CSV table of C-alpha atoms in Angstrom, one decimal:
chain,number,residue,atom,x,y,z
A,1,UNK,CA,62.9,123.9,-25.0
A,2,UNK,CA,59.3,123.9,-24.4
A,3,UNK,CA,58.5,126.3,-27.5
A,4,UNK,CA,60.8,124.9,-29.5
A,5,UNK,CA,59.3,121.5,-28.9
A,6,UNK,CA,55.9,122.6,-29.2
A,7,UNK,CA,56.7,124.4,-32.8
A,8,UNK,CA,58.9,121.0,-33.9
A,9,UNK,CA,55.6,119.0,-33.0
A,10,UNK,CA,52.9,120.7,-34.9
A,11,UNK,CA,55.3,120.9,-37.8
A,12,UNK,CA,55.9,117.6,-37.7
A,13,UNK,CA,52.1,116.4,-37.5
A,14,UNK,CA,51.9,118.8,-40.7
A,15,UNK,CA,53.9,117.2,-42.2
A,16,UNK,CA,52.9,114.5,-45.3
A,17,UNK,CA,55.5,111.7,-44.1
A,18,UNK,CA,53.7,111.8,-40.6
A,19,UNK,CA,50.1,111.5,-42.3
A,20,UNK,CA,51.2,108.6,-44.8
A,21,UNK,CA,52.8,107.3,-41.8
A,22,UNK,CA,49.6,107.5,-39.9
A,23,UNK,CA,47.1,106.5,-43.1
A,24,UNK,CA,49.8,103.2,-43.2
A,25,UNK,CA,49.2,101.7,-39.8
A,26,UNK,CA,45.9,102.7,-39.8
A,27,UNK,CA,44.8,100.8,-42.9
A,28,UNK,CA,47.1,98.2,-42.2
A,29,UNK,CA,45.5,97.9,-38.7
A,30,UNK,CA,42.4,97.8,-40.5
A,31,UNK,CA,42.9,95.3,-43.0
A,32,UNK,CA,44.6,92.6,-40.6
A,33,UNK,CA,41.7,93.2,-38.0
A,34,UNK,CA,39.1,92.2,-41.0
A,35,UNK,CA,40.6,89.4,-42.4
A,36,UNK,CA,41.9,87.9,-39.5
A,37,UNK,CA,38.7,88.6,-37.2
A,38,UNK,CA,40.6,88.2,-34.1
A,39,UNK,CA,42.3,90.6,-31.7
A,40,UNK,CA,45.4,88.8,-30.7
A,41,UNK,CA,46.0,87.3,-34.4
A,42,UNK,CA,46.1,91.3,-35.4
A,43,UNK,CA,48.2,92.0,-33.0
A,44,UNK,CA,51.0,89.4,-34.1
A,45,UNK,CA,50.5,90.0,-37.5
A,46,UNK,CA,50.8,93.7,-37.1
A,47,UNK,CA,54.0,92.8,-34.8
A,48,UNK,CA,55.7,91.8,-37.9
A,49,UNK,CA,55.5,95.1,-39.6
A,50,UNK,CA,55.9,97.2,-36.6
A,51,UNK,CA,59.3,95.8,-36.0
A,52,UNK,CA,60.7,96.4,-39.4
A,53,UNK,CA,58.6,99.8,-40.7
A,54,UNK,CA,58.6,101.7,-37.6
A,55,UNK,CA,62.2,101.8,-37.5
A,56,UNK,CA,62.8,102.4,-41.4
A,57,UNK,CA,60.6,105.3,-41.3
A,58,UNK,CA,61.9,107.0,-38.1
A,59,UNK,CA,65.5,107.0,-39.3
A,60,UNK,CA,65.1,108.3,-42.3
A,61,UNK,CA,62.4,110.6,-41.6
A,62,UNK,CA,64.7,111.9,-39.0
A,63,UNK,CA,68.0,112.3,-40.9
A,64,UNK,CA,65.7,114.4,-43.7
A,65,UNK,CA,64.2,116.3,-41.0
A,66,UNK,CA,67.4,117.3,-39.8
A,67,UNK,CA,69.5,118.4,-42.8
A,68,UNK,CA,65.9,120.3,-44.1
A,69,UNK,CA,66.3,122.7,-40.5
A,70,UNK,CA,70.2,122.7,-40.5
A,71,UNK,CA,69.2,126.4,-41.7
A,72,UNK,CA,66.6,127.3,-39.1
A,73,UNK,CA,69.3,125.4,-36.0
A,74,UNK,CA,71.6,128.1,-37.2
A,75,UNK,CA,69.5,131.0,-36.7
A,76,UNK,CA,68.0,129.9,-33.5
A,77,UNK,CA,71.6,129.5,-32.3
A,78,UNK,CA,72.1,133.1,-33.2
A,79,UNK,CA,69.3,134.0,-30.2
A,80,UNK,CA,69.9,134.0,-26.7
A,81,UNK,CA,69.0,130.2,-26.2
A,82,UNK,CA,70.8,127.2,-24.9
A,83,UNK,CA,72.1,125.3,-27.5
A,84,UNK,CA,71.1,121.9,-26.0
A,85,UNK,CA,67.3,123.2,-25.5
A,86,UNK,CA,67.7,123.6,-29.4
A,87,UNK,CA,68.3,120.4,-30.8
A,88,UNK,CA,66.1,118.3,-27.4
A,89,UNK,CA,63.3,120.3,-28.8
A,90,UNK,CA,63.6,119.6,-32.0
A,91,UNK,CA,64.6,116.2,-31.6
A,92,UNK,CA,61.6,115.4,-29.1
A,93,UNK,CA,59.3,117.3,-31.1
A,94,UNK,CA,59.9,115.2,-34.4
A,95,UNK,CA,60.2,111.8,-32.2
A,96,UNK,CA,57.0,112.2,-30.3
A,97,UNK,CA,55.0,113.3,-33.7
A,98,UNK,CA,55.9,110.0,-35.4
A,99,UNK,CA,54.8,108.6,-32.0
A,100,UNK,CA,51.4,110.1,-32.0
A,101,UNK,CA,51.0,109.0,-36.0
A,102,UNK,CA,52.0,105.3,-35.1
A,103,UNK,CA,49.9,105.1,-32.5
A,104,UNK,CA,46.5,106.6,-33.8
A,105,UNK,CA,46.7,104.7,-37.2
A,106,UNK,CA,47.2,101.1,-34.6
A,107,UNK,CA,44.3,102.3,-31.5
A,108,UNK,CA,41.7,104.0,-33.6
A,109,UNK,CA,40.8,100.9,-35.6
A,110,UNK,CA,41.7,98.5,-32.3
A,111,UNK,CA,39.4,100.4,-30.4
A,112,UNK,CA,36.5,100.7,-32.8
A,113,UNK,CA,36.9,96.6,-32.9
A,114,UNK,CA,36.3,96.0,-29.1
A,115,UNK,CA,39.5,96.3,-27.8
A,116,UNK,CA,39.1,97.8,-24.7
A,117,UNK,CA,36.5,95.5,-23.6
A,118,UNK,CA,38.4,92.4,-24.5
A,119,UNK,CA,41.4,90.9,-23.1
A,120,UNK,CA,43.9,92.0,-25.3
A,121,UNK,CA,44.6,95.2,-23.9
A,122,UNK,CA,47.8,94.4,-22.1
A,123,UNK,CA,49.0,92.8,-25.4
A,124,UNK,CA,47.9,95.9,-27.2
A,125,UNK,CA,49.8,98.2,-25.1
A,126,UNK,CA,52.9,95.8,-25.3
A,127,UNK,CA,52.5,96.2,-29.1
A,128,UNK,CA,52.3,100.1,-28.6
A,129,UNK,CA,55.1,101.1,-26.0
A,130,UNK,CA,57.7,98.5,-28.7
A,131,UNK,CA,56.8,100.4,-31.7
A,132,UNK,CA,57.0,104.1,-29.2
A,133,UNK,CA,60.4,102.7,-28.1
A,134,UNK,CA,61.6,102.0,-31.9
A,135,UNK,CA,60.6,105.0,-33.1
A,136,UNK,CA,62.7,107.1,-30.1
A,137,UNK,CA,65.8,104.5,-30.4
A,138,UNK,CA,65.9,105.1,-34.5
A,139,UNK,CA,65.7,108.9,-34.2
A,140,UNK,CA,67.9,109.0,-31.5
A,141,UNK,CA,70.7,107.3,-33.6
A,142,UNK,CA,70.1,109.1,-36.7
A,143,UNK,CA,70.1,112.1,-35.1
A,144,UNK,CA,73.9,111.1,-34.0
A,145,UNK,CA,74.7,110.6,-37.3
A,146,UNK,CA,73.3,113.3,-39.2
A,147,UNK,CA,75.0,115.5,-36.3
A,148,UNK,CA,78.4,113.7,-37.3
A,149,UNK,CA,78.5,114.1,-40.4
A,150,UNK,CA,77.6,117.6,-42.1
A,151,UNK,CA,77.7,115.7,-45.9
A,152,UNK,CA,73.9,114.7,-46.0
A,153,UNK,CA,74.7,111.9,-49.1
A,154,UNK,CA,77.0,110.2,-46.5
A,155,UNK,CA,74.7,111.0,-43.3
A,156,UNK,CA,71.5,109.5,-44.7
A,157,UNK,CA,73.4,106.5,-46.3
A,158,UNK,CA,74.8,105.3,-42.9
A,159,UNK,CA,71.5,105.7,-41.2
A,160,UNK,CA,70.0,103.8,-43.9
A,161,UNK,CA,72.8,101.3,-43.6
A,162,UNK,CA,72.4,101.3,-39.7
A,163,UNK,CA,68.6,100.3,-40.4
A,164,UNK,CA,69.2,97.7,-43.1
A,165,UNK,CA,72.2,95.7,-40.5
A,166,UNK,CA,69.8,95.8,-37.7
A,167,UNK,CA,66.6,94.8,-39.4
A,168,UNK,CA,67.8,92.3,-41.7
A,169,UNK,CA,71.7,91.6,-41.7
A,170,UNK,CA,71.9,91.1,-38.0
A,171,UNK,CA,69.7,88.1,-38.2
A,172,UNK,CA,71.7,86.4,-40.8
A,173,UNK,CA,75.1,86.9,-38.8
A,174,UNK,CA,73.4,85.9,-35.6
A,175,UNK,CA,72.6,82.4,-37.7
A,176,UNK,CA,75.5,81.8,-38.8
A,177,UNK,CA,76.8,82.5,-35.7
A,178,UNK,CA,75.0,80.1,-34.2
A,179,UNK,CA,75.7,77.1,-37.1
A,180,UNK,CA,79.1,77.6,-36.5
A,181,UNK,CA,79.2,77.4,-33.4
A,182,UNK,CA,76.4,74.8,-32.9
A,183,UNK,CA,78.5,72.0,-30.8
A,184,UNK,CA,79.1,74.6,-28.4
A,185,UNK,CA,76.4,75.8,-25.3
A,186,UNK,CA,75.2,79.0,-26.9
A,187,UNK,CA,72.2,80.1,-24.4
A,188,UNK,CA,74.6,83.0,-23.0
A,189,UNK,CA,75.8,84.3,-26.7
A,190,UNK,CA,72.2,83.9,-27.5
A,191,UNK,CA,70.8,86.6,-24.6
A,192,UNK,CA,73.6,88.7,-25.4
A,193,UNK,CA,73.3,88.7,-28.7
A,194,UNK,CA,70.2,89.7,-28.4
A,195,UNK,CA,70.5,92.6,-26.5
A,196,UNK,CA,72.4,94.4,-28.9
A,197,UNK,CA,70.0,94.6,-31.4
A,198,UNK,CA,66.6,96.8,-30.6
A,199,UNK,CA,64.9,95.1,-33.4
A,200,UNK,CA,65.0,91.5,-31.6
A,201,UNK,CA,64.2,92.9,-28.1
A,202,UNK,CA,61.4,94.5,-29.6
A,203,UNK,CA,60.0,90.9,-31.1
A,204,UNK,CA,61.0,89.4,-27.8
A,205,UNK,CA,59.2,91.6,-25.4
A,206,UNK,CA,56.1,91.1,-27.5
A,207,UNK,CA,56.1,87.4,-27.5
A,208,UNK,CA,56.5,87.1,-24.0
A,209,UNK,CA,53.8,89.3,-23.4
A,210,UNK,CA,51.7,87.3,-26.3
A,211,UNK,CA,53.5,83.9,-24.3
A,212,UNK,CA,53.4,82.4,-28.0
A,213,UNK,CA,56.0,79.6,-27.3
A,214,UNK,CA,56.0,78.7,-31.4
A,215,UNK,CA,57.0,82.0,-32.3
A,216,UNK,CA,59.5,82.9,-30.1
A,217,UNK,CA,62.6,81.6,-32.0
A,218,UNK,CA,65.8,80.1,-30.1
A,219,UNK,CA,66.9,83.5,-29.0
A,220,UNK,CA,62.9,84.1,-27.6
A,221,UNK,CA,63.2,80.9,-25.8
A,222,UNK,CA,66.6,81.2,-24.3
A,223,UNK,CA,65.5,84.6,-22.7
A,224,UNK,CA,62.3,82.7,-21.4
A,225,UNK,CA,63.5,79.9,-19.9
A,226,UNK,CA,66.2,82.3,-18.5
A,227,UNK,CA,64.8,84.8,-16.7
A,228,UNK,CA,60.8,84.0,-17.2
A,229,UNK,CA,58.3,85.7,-18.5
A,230,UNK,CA,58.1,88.8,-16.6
A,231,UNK,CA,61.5,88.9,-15.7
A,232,UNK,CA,62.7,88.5,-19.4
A,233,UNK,CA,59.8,91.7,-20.4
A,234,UNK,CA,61.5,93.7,-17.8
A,235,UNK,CA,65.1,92.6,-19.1
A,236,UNK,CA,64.1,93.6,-22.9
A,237,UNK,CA,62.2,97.0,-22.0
A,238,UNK,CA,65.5,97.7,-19.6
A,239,UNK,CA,67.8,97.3,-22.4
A,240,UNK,CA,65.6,98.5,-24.8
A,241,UNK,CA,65.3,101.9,-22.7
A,242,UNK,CA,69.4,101.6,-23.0
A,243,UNK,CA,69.1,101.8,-26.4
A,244,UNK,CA,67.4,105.2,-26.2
A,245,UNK,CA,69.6,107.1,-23.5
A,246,UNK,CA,72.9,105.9,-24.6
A,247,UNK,CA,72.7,108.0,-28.0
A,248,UNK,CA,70.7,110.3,-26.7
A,249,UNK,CA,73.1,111.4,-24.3
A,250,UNK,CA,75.8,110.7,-26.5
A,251,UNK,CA,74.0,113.3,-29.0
A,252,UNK,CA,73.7,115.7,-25.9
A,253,UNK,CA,77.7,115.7,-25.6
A,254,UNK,CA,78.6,116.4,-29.3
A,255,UNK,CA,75.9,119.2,-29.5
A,256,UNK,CA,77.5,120.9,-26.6
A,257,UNK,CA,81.2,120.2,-28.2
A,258,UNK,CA,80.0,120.5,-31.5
A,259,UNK,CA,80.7,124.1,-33.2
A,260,UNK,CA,78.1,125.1,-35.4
């Protein structure tokens, strides 16, 4: 798996999506750090895009990346190697280079604007391991899909589709929801509701780390007043990492069932 990795990873940081990936964050990094002039005003600002480009671009970067090797899966499957250590490589090996583009275009401008000796870095960091965590939950799931479904018109539409009801459709249901429903206590529907979507618990774990009361939403402040700060951070980056192994290891089962 290691090769395989290590050959998916260096393709991947070849690759033009991964450098207008990187070039993006990092002028967008750049251009909220000059006009805001303030670290922590950056960081929300740059919050707001993280959360809705980071997984846009992981899932469809990963479905094309993908159906583009179905051809070179097949021939490795051919050799002597285990069929899992195919598609983990691959899969880790694209994930981890839209990682590494993420987050040099976001710390190479933070850190030439003082971060590291100001008091933002625990923000920073909270800002970095949400967008890591996006970008590994979004390839994870499109790698699922493109895996079930060999038609690549239908395999990228629902991956697109996937993206679109998480980062915008969810919301809208959730507020309805919540009209609807408004003469009823609606804290526990609020929490759980929020944990199925990796968008929100993204937003959440950042404003609690930020502790920007104003910002946090109803859903934000339920989980706060809840569990606390640093209870609710651990609750979001626990479910969050749910998110992740739940396909993953659901894609680990069908590759093995899978025949190619």
């Amino acid at each position: 798996m290691r090769r395989i990795f290590k050959y998916t990873f260096y393709d991947g940081l070849r690759s033009r999506w991964t450098l207008m990936y990187f070039l993006f964050f990092l002028l967008s990094a750049t251009g909220l750090l000059g006009f805001s002039g303030s670290l922590s005003k950056a960081i929300v600002n740059l919050m707001q895009i993280t959360i809705i480009i980071t997984p846009m671009v992981s899932t469809v970067f990963s479905v094309m990346y993908y159906y583009h090797s179905r051809d070179f899966i097949e021939l490795l499957l051919a050799q002597p190697l285990k069929r899992t250590d195919i598609f983990l490589g691959q899969f880790f090996g694209m994930s981890v280079s839209l990682a590494a583009g993420f987050f040099l275009g976001v710390f190479i401008p933070f850190t030439v604007y003082g971060l590291l000796v100001s008091g933002e870095v625990w923000n920073f960091l909270a800002l970095i391991l949400s967008g890591v965590m996006l970008t590994m939950i979004y390839s994870a799931v499109a790698f699922c899909i493109a895996l079930l479904n060999e038609n690549r018109v239908k395999g990228f539409g629902l991956a697109i589709l996937f993206w679109l009801y998480t980062a915008v459709i969810y919301d809208g249901l959730i507020l309805l929801f919540f009209v609807a429903f408004s003469e009823y206590p609606l804290e526990t529907p609020a929490v759980v509701l929020t944990l199925l979507n990796p968008i929100d618990l993204s937003r959440v774990f950042i404003l609690l780390q930020l502790d920007i009361s104003a910002l946090m939403g109803y859903t934000g402040a339920v989980i706060n007043s809840f569990f606390g700060e640093t209870s609710g951070m651990i609750l979001s980056m626990t479910a969050m990492l749910a998110w992740f192994l739940i396909p993953l290891f659901y894609f680990i089962r069908r590759v093995r069932r899978t025949d190619f």
